[in-house]
């Protein structure tokens, strides 16, 4: 089905009600490798119920953490084969520290559709409120769909600006594990691109790739732990562009610069000579 931007842009999906528990939060944190040092009090704040804090990036998986079927890319005017899809960018803005359990209502809108020639970019925005109507967070996401361009839409913005031309204030190293994607898929994204060697090969990859949102969460945790005194509530916004794939077991290297009250960062992969993973990234802090 060709993309029809006149139908897609501005389209709103039916409201989706969902809930989460402390066990869901613990699962998410463990899928990111929390508790690697089970004697570290800061790690235990992610991995046990005692004084549990919630990484803000949990918000991107909370609506689907109990969904066990592969996702579909279906919106009004849009129908895309899952094998053609890569996560393009992700932004979360939290309006208050996330509770360890709750019920909420999400409303998703198609904000933009861009025609990149051979590919398409679909941008969606999801506003999440509790059942009394109080805002909890806003989730803005884009997907990159290979082979779905050429429908005559606007091209959209170009790539992100380069990082500052000065030494970073910090360099964070995060090691992923070979089974990381198998853990993370339990948080709701059962796309076989992250678990099936045959599906990954058909999509053009030598082996299954790590979820972009897993890399997103791993880097957010590293920033909280190393730059925000382990206080997850201090991170109020996190935006990235997914600049390249990460394979489970690789090592992430994140360089961080301070820009006023914000941080900007890039993440690369050590094992592939600094291949890009995240670019144009910004962390907003409280």
PDB file of N, CA, C and O in Angstrom, residues 223-274:
ATOM      1  N   UNK A 223      24.113   7.720  31.591  1.00  0.00           N
ATOM      2  CA  UNK A 223      24.117   9.154  31.888  1.00  0.00           C
ATOM      3  C   UNK A 223      23.619   9.407  33.314  1.00  0.00           C
ATOM      4  O   UNK A 223      24.216  10.188  34.067  1.00  0.00           O
ATOM      5  N   UNK A 224      22.526   8.761  33.694  1.00  0.00           N
ATOM      6  CA  UNK A 224      21.996   8.927  35.053  1.00  0.00           C
ATOM      7  C   UNK A 224      23.039   8.501  36.082  1.00  0.00           C
ATOM      8  O   UNK A 224      23.321   9.212  37.064  1.00  0.00           O
ATOM      9  N   UNK A 225      23.646   7.339  35.872  1.00  0.00           N
ATOM     10  CA  UNK A 225      24.562   6.792  36.866  1.00  0.00           C
ATOM     11  C   UNK A 225      25.842   7.605  36.982  1.00  0.00           C
ATOM     12  O   UNK A 225      26.354   7.808  38.090  1.00  0.00           O
ATOM     13  N   UNK A 226      26.371   8.072  35.863  1.00  0.00           N
ATOM     14  CA  UNK A 226      27.688   8.709  35.882  1.00  0.00           C
ATOM     15  C   UNK A 226      27.637  10.231  35.960  1.00  0.00           C
ATOM     16  O   UNK A 226      28.607  10.846  36.402  1.00  0.00           O
ATOM     17  N   UNK A 227      26.539  10.837  35.517  1.00  0.00           N
ATOM     18  CA  UNK A 227      26.503  12.301  35.457  1.00  0.00           C
ATOM     19  C   UNK A 227      25.408  12.917  36.328  1.00  0.00           C
ATOM     20  O   UNK A 227      25.452  14.123  36.582  1.00  0.00           O
ATOM     21  N   UNK A 228      24.430  12.132  36.769  1.00  0.00           N
ATOM     22  CA  UNK A 228      23.303  12.666  37.535  1.00  0.00           C
ATOM     23  C   UNK A 228      23.211  12.019  38.913  1.00  0.00           C
ATOM     24  O   UNK A 228      22.126  11.930  39.497  1.00  0.00           O
ATOM     25  N   UNK A 229      24.335  11.557  39.420  1.00  0.00           N
ATOM     26  CA  UNK A 229      24.410  10.997  40.775  1.00  0.00           C
ATOM     27  C   UNK A 229      23.452   9.829  40.987  1.00  0.00           C
ATOM     28  O   UNK A 229      22.980   9.588  42.100  1.00  0.00           O
ATOM     29  N   UNK A 230      23.150   9.111  39.916  1.00  0.00           N
ATOM     30  CA  UNK A 230      22.274   7.958  40.031  1.00  0.00           C
ATOM     31  C   UNK A 230      20.815   8.285  40.293  1.00  0.00           C
ATOM     32  O   UNK A 230      20.037   7.395  40.630  1.00  0.00           O
ATOM     33  N   UNK A 231      20.430   9.556  40.119  1.00  0.00           N
ATOM     34  CA  UNK A 231      19.063   9.994  40.415  1.00  0.00           C
ATOM     35  C   UNK A 231      18.273  10.080  39.111  1.00  0.00           C
ATOM     36  O   UNK A 231      18.366  11.062  38.367  1.00  0.00           O
ATOM     37  N   UNK A 232      17.474   9.051  38.825  1.00  0.00           N
ATOM     38  CA  UNK A 232      16.742   8.989  37.561  1.00  0.00           C
ATOM     39  C   UNK A 232      15.763  10.139  37.394  1.00  0.00           C
ATOM     40  O   UNK A 232      15.464  10.556  36.271  1.00  0.00           O
ATOM     41  N   UNK A 233      15.241  10.684  38.501  1.00  0.00           N
ATOM     42  CA  UNK A 233      14.252  11.759  38.410  1.00  0.00           C
ATOM     43  C   UNK A 233      14.846  13.040  37.842  1.00  0.00           C
ATOM     44  O   UNK A 233      14.102  13.929  37.416  1.00  0.00           O
ATOM     45  N   UNK A 234      16.175  13.154  37.810  1.00  0.00           N
ATOM     46  CA  UNK A 234      16.800  14.365  37.276  1.00  0.00           C
ATOM     47  C   UNK A 234      16.787  14.394  35.748  1.00  0.00           C
ATOM     48  O   UNK A 234      16.997  15.448  35.147  1.00  0.00           O
ATOM     49  N   UNK A 235      16.559  13.260  35.104  1.00  0.00           N
ATOM     50  CA  UNK A 235      16.491  13.217  33.644  1.00  0.00           C
ATOM     51  C   UNK A 235      15.039  13.426  33.230  1.00  0.00           C
ATOM     52  O   UNK A 235      14.184  12.602  33.530  1.00  0.00           O
ATOM     53  N   UNK A 236      14.774  14.538  32.559  1.00  0.00           N
ATOM     54  CA  UNK A 236      13.395  14.869  32.187  1.00  0.00           C
ATOM     55  C   UNK A 236      13.132  14.784  30.685  1.00  0.00           C
ATOM     56  O   UNK A 236      11.975  14.837  30.261  1.00  0.00           O
ATOM     57  N   UNK A 237      14.179  14.690  29.887  1.00  0.00           N
ATOM     58  CA  UNK A 237      13.998  14.578  28.444  1.00  0.00           C
ATOM     59  C   UNK A 237      15.210  13.929  27.822  1.00  0.00           C
ATOM     60  O   UNK A 237      16.341  14.148  28.270  1.00  0.00           O
ATOM     61  N   UNK A 238      14.979  13.103  26.789  1.00  0.00           N
ATOM     62  CA  UNK A 238      16.090  12.433  26.114  1.00  0.00           C
ATOM     63  C   UNK A 238      15.692  12.199  24.674  1.00  0.00           C
ATOM     64  O   UNK A 238      14.699  11.523  24.391  1.00  0.00           O
ATOM     65  N   UNK A 239      16.458  12.800  23.768  1.00  0.00           N
ATOM     66  CA  UNK A 239      16.203  12.670  22.331  1.00  0.00           C
ATOM     67  C   UNK A 239      17.440  12.123  21.635  1.00  0.00           C
ATOM     68  O   UNK A 239      18.560  12.552  21.921  1.00  0.00           O
ATOM     69  N   UNK A 240      17.257  11.167  20.717  1.00  0.00           N
ATOM     70  CA  UNK A 240      18.380  10.638  19.948  1.00  0.00           C
ATOM     71  C   UNK A 240      17.933  10.372  18.515  1.00  0.00           C
ATOM     72  O   UNK A 240      16.742  10.217  18.230  1.00  0.00           O
ATOM     73  N   UNK A 241      18.925  10.299  17.639  1.00  0.00           N
ATOM     74  CA  UNK A 241      18.725   9.711  16.315  1.00  0.00           C
ATOM     75  C   UNK A 241      19.537   8.425  16.273  1.00  0.00           C
ATOM     76  O   UNK A 241      20.682   8.388  16.712  1.00  0.00           O
ATOM     77  N   UNK A 242      18.923   7.379  15.746  1.00  0.00           N
ATOM     78  CA  UNK A 242      19.608   6.105  15.628  1.00  0.00           C
ATOM     79  C   UNK A 242      20.437   6.131  14.341  1.00  0.00           C
ATOM     80  O   UNK A 242      19.889   6.062  13.244  1.00  0.00           O
ATOM     81  N   UNK A 243      21.746   6.239  14.516  1.00  0.00           N
ATOM     82  CA  UNK A 243      22.632   6.478  13.381  1.00  0.00           C
ATOM     83  C   UNK A 243      23.194   5.201  12.772  1.00  0.00           C
ATOM     84  O   UNK A 243      23.806   5.234  11.706  1.00  0.00           O
ATOM     85  N   UNK A 244      23.034   4.076  13.436  1.00  0.00           N
ATOM     86  CA  UNK A 244      23.553   2.815  12.929  1.00  0.00           C
ATOM     87  C   UNK A 244      23.142   1.684  13.849  1.00  0.00           C
ATOM     88  O   UNK A 244      22.659   1.907  14.957  1.00  0.00           O
ATOM     89  N   UNK A 245      23.333   0.462  13.377  1.00  0.00           N
ATOM     90  CA  UNK A 245      22.904  -0.691  14.166  1.00  0.00           C
ATOM     91  C   UNK A 245      23.956  -1.047  15.215  1.00  0.00           C
ATOM     92  O   UNK A 245      25.134  -0.701  15.097  1.00  0.00           O
ATOM     93  N   UNK A 246      23.484  -1.730  16.256  1.00  0.00           N
ATOM     94  CA  UNK A 246      24.343  -2.307  17.290  1.00  0.00           C
ATOM     95  C   UNK A 246      24.025  -3.792  17.349  1.00  0.00           C
ATOM     96  O   UNK A 246      22.851  -4.185  17.320  1.00  0.00           O
ATOM     97  N   UNK A 247      25.067  -4.618  17.409  1.00  0.00           N
ATOM     98  CA  UNK A 247      24.871  -6.049  17.554  1.00  0.00           C
ATOM     99  C   UNK A 247      25.076  -6.436  19.012  1.00  0.00           C
ATOM    100  O   UNK A 247      25.993  -5.935  19.674  1.00  0.00           O
ATOM    101  N   UNK A 248      24.228  -7.300  19.547  1.00  0.00           N
ATOM    102  CA  UNK A 248      24.394  -7.723  20.938  1.00  0.00           C
ATOM    103  C   UNK A 248      25.807  -8.229  21.205  1.00  0.00           C
ATOM    104  O   UNK A 248      26.370  -8.996  20.418  1.00  0.00           O
ATOM    105  N   UNK A 249      26.369  -7.805  22.321  1.00  0.00           N
ATOM    106  CA  UNK A 249      27.733  -8.160  22.684  1.00  0.00           C
ATOM    107  C   UNK A 249      28.752  -7.082  22.391  1.00  0.00           C
ATOM    108  O   UNK A 249      29.905  -7.176  22.850  1.00  0.00           O
ATOM    109  N   UNK A 250      28.353  -6.039  21.641  1.00  0.00           N
ATOM    110  CA  UNK A 250      29.293  -4.965  21.318  1.00  0.00           C
ATOM    111  C   UNK A 250      29.388  -3.955  22.469  1.00  0.00           C
ATOM    112  O   UNK A 250      28.568  -3.931  23.382  1.00  0.00           O
ATOM    113  N   UNK A 251      30.409  -3.117  22.381  1.00  0.00           N
ATOM    114  CA  UNK A 251      30.696  -2.119  23.415  1.00  0.00           C
ATOM    115  C   UNK A 251      30.326  -0.731  22.908  1.00  0.00           C
ATOM    116  O   UNK A 251      30.780  -0.312  21.838  1.00  0.00           O
ATOM    117  N   UNK A 252      29.507  -0.018  23.688  1.00  0.00           N
ATOM    118  CA  UNK A 252      29.088   1.344  23.346  1.00  0.00           C
ATOM    119  C   UNK A 252      30.004   2.345  24.026  1.00  0.00           C
ATOM    120  O   UNK A 252      30.345   2.200  25.197  1.00  0.00           O
ATOM    121  N   UNK A 253      30.387   3.364  23.282  1.00  0.00           N
ATOM    122  CA  UNK A 253      31.201   4.450  23.834  1.00  0.00           C
ATOM    123  C   UNK A 253      30.451   5.764  23.617  1.00  0.00           C
ATOM    124  O   UNK A 253      30.208   6.151  22.468  1.00  0.00           O
ATOM    125  N   UNK A 254      30.080   6.411  24.698  1.00  0.00           N
ATOM    126  CA  UNK A 254      29.272   7.629  24.635  1.00  0.00           C
ATOM    127  C   UNK A 254      30.101   8.817  25.083  1.00  0.00           C
ATOM    128  O   UNK A 254      30.613   8.850  26.211  1.00  0.00           O
ATOM    129  N   UNK A 255      30.247   9.799  24.195  1.00  0.00           N
ATOM    130  CA  UNK A 255      30.961  11.038  24.508  1.00  0.00           C
ATOM    131  C   UNK A 255      29.931  12.123  24.793  1.00  0.00           C
ATOM    132  O   UNK A 255      28.970  12.283  24.036  1.00  0.00           O
ATOM    133  N   UNK A 256      30.155  12.853  25.874  1.00  0.00           N
ATOM    134  CA  UNK A 256      29.153  13.785  26.387  1.00  0.00           C
ATOM    135  C   UNK A 256      29.740  15.182  26.477  1.00  0.00           C
ATOM    136  O   UNK A 256      30.867  15.371  26.969  1.00  0.00           O
ATOM    137  N   UNK A 257      28.963  16.172  26.002  1.00  0.00           N
ATOM    138  CA  UNK A 257      29.335  17.582  26.121  1.00  0.00           C
ATOM    139  C   UNK A 257      28.227  18.312  26.877  1.00  0.00           C
ATOM    140  O   UNK A 257      27.048  17.986  26.726  1.00  0.00           O
ATOM    141  N   UNK A 258      28.599  19.297  27.654  1.00  0.00           N
ATOM    142  CA  UNK A 258      27.599  20.122  28.323  1.00  0.00           C
ATOM    143  C   UNK A 258      27.296  21.342  27.462  1.00  0.00           C
ATOM    144  O   UNK A 258      28.191  22.025  26.973  1.00  0.00           O
ATOM    145  N   UNK A 259      26.015  21.607  27.284  1.00  0.00           N
ATOM    146  CA  UNK A 259      25.541  22.777  26.554  1.00  0.00           C
ATOM    147  C   UNK A 259      24.522  23.485  27.445  1.00  0.00           C
ATOM    148  O   UNK A 259      23.334  23.135  27.438  1.00  0.00           O
ATOM    149  N   UNK A 260      24.980  24.453  28.241  1.00  0.00           N
ATOM    150  CA  UNK A 260      24.096  25.113  29.185  1.00  0.00           C
ATOM    151  C   UNK A 260      23.618  24.135  30.238  1.00  0.00           C
ATOM    152  O   UNK A 260      24.411  23.466  30.896  1.00  0.00           O
ATOM    153  N   UNK A 261      22.284  24.027  30.378  1.00  0.00           N
ATOM    154  CA  UNK A 261      21.714  23.091  31.342  1.00  0.00           C
ATOM    155  C   UNK A 261      21.508  21.695  30.757  1.00  0.00           C
ATOM    156  O   UNK A 261      21.036  20.802  31.456  1.00  0.00           O
ATOM    157  N   UNK A 262      21.857  21.523  29.492  1.00  0.00           N
ATOM    158  CA  UNK A 262      21.639  20.249  28.826  1.00  0.00           C
ATOM    159  C   UNK A 262      22.964  19.549  28.566  1.00  0.00           C
ATOM    160  O   UNK A 262      24.039  20.147  28.657  1.00  0.00           O
ATOM    161  N   UNK A 263      22.883  18.271  28.214  1.00  0.00           N
ATOM    162  CA  UNK A 263      24.016  17.529  27.685  1.00  0.00           C
ATOM    163  C   UNK A 263      23.699  17.147  26.241  1.00  0.00           C
ATOM    164  O   UNK A 263      22.548  16.845  25.906  1.00  0.00           O
ATOM    165  N   UNK A 264      24.714  17.147  25.385  1.00  0.00           N
ATOM    166  CA  UNK A 264      24.590  16.546  24.062  1.00  0.00           C
ATOM    167  C   UNK A 264      25.593  15.403  23.997  1.00  0.00           C
ATOM    168  O   UNK A 264      26.624  15.424  24.689  1.00  0.00           O
ATOM    169  N   UNK A 265      25.278  14.415  23.186  1.00  0.00           N
ATOM    170  CA  UNK A 265      26.152  13.245  23.179  1.00  0.00           C
ATOM    171  C   UNK A 265      26.100  12.511  21.852  1.00  0.00           C
ATOM    172  O   UNK A 265      25.178  12.685  21.043  1.00  0.00           O
ATOM    173  N   UNK A 266      27.111  11.683  21.628  1.00  0.00           N
ATOM    174  CA  UNK A 266      27.141  10.729  20.524  1.00  0.00           C
ATOM    175  C   UNK A 266      27.555   9.379  21.095  1.00  0.00           C
ATOM    176  O   UNK A 266      28.298   9.315  22.085  1.00  0.00           O
ATOM    177  N   UNK A 267      27.082   8.312  20.465  1.00  0.00           N
ATOM    178  CA  UNK A 267      27.449   6.965  20.892  1.00  0.00           C
ATOM    179  C   UNK A 267      27.957   6.191  19.689  1.00  0.00           C
ATOM    180  O   UNK A 267      27.336   6.208  18.619  1.00  0.00           O
ATOM    181  N   UNK A 268      29.107   5.532  19.868  1.00  0.00           N
ATOM    182  CA  UNK A 268      29.710   4.743  18.803  1.00  0.00           C
ATOM    183  C   UNK A 268      29.979   3.327  19.306  1.00  0.00           C
ATOM    184  O   UNK A 268      29.820   3.028  20.490  1.00  0.00           O
ATOM    185  N   UNK A 269      30.407   2.460  18.370  1.00  0.00           N
ATOM    186  CA  UNK A 269      30.655   1.050  18.679  1.00  0.00           C
ATOM    187  C   UNK A 269      32.152   0.780  18.575  1.00  0.00           C
ATOM    188  O   UNK A 269      32.746   0.963  17.503  1.00  0.00           O
ATOM    189  N   UNK A 270      32.754   0.351  19.673  1.00  0.00           N
ATOM    190  CA  UNK A 270      34.207   0.131  19.699  1.00  0.00           C
ATOM    191  C   UNK A 270      34.648  -0.945  18.719  1.00  0.00           C
ATOM    192  O   UNK A 270      35.659  -0.789  18.023  1.00  0.00           O
ATOM    193  N   UNK A 271      33.910  -2.063  18.668  1.00  0.00           N
ATOM    194  CA  UNK A 271      34.373  -3.219  17.891  1.00  0.00           C
ATOM    195  C   UNK A 271      34.366  -2.980  16.392  1.00  0.00           C
ATOM    196  O   UNK A 271      34.978  -3.742  15.640  1.00  0.00           O
ATOM    197  N   UNK A 272      33.681  -1.940  15.943  1.00  0.00           N
ATOM    198  CA  UNK A 272      33.643  -1.634  14.509  1.00  0.00           C
ATOM    199  C   UNK A 272      34.234  -0.252  14.237  1.00  0.00           C
ATOM    200  O   UNK A 272      33.674   0.552  13.489  1.00  0.00           O
ATOM    201  N   UNK A 273      35.383  -0.011  14.897  1.00  0.00           N
ATOM    202  CA  UNK A 273      36.172   1.201  14.643  1.00  0.00           C
ATOM    203  C   UNK A 273      35.362   2.479  14.802  1.00  0.00           C
ATOM    204  O   UNK A 273      35.471   3.414  13.993  1.00  0.00           O
ATOM    205  N   UNK A 274      34.542   2.528  15.836  1.00  0.00           N
ATOM    206  CA  UNK A 274      33.787   3.745  16.109  1.00  0.00           C
ATOM    207  C   UNK A 274      32.601   3.960  15.197  1.00  0.00           C
ATOM    208  O   UNK A 274      32.196   5.108  14.947  1.00  0.00           O
TER     209      UNK A 274
END
